[in-house]
PDB file of C-alpha atoms in Angstrom:
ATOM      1  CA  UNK A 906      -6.427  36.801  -6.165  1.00 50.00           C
ATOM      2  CA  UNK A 907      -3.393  37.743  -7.071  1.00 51.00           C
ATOM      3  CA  UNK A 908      -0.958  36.497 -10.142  1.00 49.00           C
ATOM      4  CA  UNK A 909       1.866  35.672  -7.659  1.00 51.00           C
ATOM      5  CA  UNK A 910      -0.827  33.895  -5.623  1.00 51.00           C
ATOM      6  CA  UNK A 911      -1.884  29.575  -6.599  1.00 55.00           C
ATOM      7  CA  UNK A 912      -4.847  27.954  -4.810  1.00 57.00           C
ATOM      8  CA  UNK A 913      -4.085  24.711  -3.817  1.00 56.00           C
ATOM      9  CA  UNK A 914      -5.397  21.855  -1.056  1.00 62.00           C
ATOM     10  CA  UNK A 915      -3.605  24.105   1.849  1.00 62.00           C
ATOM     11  CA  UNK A 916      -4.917  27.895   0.909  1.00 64.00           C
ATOM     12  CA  UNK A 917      -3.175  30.629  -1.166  1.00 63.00           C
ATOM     13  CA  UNK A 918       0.473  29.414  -1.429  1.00 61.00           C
ATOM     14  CA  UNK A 919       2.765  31.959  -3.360  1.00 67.00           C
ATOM     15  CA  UNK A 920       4.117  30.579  -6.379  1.00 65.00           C
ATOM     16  CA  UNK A 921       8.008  30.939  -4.683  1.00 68.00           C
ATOM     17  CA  UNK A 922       7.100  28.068  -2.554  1.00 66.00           C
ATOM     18  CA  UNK A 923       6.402  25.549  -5.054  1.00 67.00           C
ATOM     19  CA  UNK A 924       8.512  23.546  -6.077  1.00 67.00           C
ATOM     20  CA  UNK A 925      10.024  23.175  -9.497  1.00 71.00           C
ATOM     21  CA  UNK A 926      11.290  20.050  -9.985  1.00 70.00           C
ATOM     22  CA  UNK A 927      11.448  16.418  -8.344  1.00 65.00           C
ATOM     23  CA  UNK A 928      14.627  17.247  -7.169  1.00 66.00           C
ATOM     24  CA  UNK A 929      13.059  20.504  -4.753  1.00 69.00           C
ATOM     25  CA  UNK A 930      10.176  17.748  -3.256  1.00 79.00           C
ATOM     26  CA  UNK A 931      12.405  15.501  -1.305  1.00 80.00           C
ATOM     27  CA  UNK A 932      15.938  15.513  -0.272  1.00 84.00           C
ATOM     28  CA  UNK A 933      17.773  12.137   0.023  1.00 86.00           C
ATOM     29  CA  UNK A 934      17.727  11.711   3.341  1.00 89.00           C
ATOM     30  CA  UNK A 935      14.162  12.596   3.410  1.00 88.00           C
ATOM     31  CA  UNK A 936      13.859   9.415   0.989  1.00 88.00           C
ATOM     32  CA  UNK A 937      15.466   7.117   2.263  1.00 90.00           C
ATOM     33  CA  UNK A 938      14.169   7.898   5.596  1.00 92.00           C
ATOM     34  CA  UNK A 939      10.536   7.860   3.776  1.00 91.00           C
ATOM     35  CA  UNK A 940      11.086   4.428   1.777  1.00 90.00           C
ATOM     36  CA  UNK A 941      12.419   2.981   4.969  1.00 90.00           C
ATOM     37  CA  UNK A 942       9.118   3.541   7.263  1.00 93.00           C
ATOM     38  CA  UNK A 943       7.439   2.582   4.016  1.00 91.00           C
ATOM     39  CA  UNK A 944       9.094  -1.025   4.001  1.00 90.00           C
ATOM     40  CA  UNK A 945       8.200  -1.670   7.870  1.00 92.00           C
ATOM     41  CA  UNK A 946       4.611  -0.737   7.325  1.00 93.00           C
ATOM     42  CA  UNK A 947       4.621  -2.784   4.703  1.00 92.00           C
ATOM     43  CA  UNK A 948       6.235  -5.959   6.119  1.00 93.00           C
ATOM     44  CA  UNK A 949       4.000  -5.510   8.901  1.00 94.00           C
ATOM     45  CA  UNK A 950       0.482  -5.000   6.887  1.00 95.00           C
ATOM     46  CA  UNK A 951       2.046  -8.247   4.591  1.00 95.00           C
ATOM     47  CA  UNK A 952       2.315 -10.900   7.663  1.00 96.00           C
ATOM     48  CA  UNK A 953      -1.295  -9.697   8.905  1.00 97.00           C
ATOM     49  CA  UNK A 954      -2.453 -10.402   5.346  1.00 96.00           C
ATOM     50  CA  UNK A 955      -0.774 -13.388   5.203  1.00 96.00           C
ATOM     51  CA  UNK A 956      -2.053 -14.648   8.171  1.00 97.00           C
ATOM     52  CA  UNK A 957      -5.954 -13.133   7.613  1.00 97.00           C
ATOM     53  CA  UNK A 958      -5.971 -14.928   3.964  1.00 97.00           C
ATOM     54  CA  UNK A 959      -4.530 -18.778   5.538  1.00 97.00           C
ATOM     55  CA  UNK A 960      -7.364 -18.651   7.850  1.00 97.00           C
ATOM     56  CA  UNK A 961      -9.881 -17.396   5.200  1.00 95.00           C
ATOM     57  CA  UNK A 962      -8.874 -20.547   3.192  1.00 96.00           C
ATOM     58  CA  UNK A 963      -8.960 -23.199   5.843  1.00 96.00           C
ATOM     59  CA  UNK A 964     -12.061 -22.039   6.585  1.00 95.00           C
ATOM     60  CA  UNK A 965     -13.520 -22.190   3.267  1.00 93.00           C
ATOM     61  CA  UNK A 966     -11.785 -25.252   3.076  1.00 94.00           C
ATOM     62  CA  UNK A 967     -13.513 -27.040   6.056  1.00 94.00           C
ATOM     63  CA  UNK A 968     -16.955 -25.832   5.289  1.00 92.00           C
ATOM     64  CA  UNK A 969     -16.666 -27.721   2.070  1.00 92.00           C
ATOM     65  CA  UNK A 970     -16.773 -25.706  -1.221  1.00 89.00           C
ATOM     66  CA  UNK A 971     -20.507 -26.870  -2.352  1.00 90.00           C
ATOM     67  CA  UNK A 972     -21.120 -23.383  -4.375  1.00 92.00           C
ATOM     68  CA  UNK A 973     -20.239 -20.731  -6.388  1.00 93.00           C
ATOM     69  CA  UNK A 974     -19.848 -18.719  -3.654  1.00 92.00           C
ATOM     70  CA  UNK A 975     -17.111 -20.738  -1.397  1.00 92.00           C
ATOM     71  CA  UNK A 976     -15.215 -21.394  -4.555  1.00 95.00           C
ATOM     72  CA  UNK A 977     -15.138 -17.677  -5.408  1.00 96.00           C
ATOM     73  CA  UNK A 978     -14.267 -16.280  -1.978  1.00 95.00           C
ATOM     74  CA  UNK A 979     -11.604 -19.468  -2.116  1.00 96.00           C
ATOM     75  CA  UNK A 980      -9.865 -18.305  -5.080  1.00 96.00           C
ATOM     76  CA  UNK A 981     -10.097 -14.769  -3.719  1.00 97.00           C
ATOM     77  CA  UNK A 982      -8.271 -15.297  -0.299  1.00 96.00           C
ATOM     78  CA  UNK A 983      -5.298 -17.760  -2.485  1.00 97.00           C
ATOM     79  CA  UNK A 984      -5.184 -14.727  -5.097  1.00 98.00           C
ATOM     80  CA  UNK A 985      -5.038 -11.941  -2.449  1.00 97.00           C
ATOM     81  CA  UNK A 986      -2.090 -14.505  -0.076  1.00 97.00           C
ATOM     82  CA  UNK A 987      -0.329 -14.746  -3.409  1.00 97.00           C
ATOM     83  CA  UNK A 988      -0.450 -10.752  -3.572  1.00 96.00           C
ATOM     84  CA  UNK A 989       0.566 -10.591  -0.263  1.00 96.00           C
ATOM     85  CA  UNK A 990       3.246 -13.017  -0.263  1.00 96.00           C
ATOM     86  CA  UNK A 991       4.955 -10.995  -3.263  1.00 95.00           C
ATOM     87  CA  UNK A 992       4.540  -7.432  -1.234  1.00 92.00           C
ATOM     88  CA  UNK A 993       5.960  -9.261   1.408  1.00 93.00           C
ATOM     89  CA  UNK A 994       9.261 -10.369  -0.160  1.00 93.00           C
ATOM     90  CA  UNK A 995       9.877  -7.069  -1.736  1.00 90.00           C
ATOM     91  CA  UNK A 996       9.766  -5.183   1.325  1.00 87.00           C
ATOM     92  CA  UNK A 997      12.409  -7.505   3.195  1.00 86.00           C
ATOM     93  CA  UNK A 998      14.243  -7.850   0.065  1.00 81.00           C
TER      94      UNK A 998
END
């Protein structure tokens, strides 16, 4: 291998095509453009979580929470909406 030549993920790349600083990565556009798809995807994953983890605890909440387990998987689903919930308002915000 050659000394110009890196190995990376994608093959030999030559060492003129990487990048040397943040500011080479991404242009602004390309950001902005980037954190924008990023905050539909998210609102969109966050109101399917949202509505997955109210069903999970009216479920557990109608079959009665008799053991360990229910109680656990309870707290897990009202953990994971309040997760959710604060994704959720940072990606409309």
């Amino acid at each position: 291998m050659a000394s110009s030549q890196i190995l990376s993920w994608f093959g030999n790349v030559s060492a003129e095509n990487v990048p040397k600083s943040s500011k080479d990565v991404l242009t602004f556009h390309q950001f902005v453009m980037f954190e924008g798809i990023l905050s539909g995807a998210h609102t969109v994953i966050s109101v399917w979580g949202i509505f997955g983890n109210t069903i999970n605890i009216m479920t557990f909440i109608s079959m009665g929470i008799k053991d360990g387990f229910s109680l656990s998987m309870t707290l897990l689903a009202g953990v994971e909406l309040f997760h959710v919930l604060i994704i959720f308002l940072r990606s409309v915000a």
